[in-house]
Structures are given as C-alpha cells and as structure tokens.
C-alpha positions as CSV (number, residue, x, y, z in Angstrom):
1,M,-7.2,-3.3,6.6
2,K,-8.0,-3.4,3.3
3,F,-5.4,-4.7,0.8
4,H,-6.1,-4.4,-3.5
5,K,-6.4,-7.8,-4.8
6,E,-3.7,-6.6,-7.3
7,L,-1.4,-5.8,-4.4
8,Y,1.9,-4.8,-5.2
9,V,4.7,-6.5,-3.2
10,G,8.5,-5.4,-3.4
11,D,11.2,-7.7,-3.7
12,S,12.5,-7.7,-0.5
13,I,9.2,-8.8,1.1
14,R,9.3,-12.6,1.7
15,N,6.3,-14.0,2.3
16,A,3.5,-11.2,1.7
17,E,0.3,-13.6,3.0
18,K,2.3,-13.0,6.3
19,V,3.1,-9.4,5.9
20,K,-0.6,-8.7,5.3
21,W,-1.7,-11.0,8.2
22,K,0.8,-8.9,10.7
23,L,-0.5,-5.7,9.6
24,R,-4.1,-6.3,10.0
25,H,-2.8,-7.6,13.5
26,R,-1.1,-5.0,14.7
27,A,1.9,-7.1,14.8
28,G,5.3,-4.8,14.9
29,Q,7.5,-4.8,11.9
30,L,10.8,-2.3,11.4
31,R,11.0,-2.1,7.7
32,V,7.7,-2.5,6.3
33,F,6.2,0.2,4.4
34,V,3.1,0.1,2.6
35,I,1.5,2.3,-0.2
36,A,-2.1,3.3,0.2
37,L,-4.9,5.6,-1.6
38,A,-4.7,9.1,-0.2
39,R,-8.1,10.3,1.8
40,G,-8.0,13.2,-1.0
41,G,-6.9,13.8,-4.3
42,D,-5.8,11.4,-6.8
43,Q,-2.5,10.6,-5.0
44,L,-0.9,7.5,-3.4
45,E,1.0,7.8,0.4
46,I,3.6,5.7,1.7
47,Y,3.3,5.0,5.1
48,H,5.5,2.8,8.1
49,C,3.3,0.0,8.7
50,A,3.9,1.2,12.8
51,F,1.8,4.6,11.7
52,L,-1.3,2.4,11.0
53,Q,-1.5,1.2,14.7
54,Q,-3.2,4.1,15.4
55,K,-6.8,3.8,16.4
56,Y,-7.9,6.4,13.9
57,Y,-6.8,3.8,11.9
58,K,-8.8,1.1,12.6
59,K,-12.0,2.7,12.4
60,N,-11.2,4.3,9.1
61,P,-8.8,1.5,7.2
62,P,-6.8,2.6,4.3
63,C,-7.5,0.8,0.8
64,I,-3.2,-0.7,0.9
65,V,-2.2,-1.3,-2.5
66,G,1.5,-2.0,-2.6
67,I,3.9,-3.5,0.3
68,A,7.8,-3.0,0.5
69,G,10.2,-3.8,2.7
70,G,12.3,-0.2,2.9
71,Y,11.3,3.1,2.3
72,E,13.5,3.0,-0.8
73,E,12.0,0.1,-2.4
74,A,8.4,1.5,-1.5
75,V,9.4,4.7,-3.9
76,G,10.3,2.3,-6.5
77,L,6.8,0.1,-6.1
78,L,5.9,3.7,-6.4
79,L,7.6,4.6,-9.4
80,Q,6.5,1.0,-11.1
81,M,2.6,1.4,-10.2
82,I,2.8,5.0,-12.4
83,A,4.5,3.3,-15.0
84,D,2.0,0.3,-15.1
85,I,-0.9,2.3,-15.0
86,Y,0.5,4.5,-17.8
87,E,1.2,1.8,-19.8
88,K,-2.3,0.4,-19.5
89,T,-4.4,3.4,-19.8
90,G,-2.2,6.2,-20.9
91,G,-3.2,8.5,-17.8
92,Y,-2.0,8.9,-14.5
93,Q,-5.6,9.0,-12.7
94,L,-4.3,6.2,-10.0
95,K,-6.8,6.0,-7.8
96,E,-9.3,6.0,-10.3
97,Y,-7.1,2.9,-11.9
98,F,-7.0,0.6,-8.2
99,L,-11.1,2.1,-7.4
100,K,-12.2,0.6,-10.6
101,G,-10.2,-2.6,-10.4
C-alpha cells in the first residue's frame, strides 16, 4: 500500500498507524474505508478496505489519501479534502494536487 504523506484521517480512527499497518498486511477491518486516487481521470474513489485484499491490488497498490471509520465519514472526509484543496489552489484538480505533494 502507498499512503500519501498528507493522509487525511477521519475522527473515528483512533490509531491511524495501526490501521495503516493492518491495511499493508491485509488484515480484516470491518468499518474501515479508504479514499484513493482513481486510476483514470481527476477523481478520488472510496473503497471498503476488504476490496483492497484482492490479488490485483497486491501488484497494483492504490495511492491512499484518506482513511475513515465508515462510509458516511469517508464521504465527509472527501468533502473536506475538496474544500481544503480549493482553498489552497483555487481549483478542483484533486489528483494533480496529491501527485504534486
């Protein structure tokens, strides 16, 4: 797994390092969702962490920019990311922003 250096973490995640370790080692976590850079286009995608246990993602790990303790929290975190990026850059080029940093 690749984690962005400015990782956004939801409020319900108590120990982000432990969650990251579990994601790297493909340990099951029921309520963890990740926000990752999309393969194509200038978008971000929300995945349940179990989705990342597929063999494809072992060879092609996504760049994770956020982790949340539920889908609703992941959506809220994504909205926060969009607002922060717009405030910093004046635009909505999400993928470009994370690839630069």
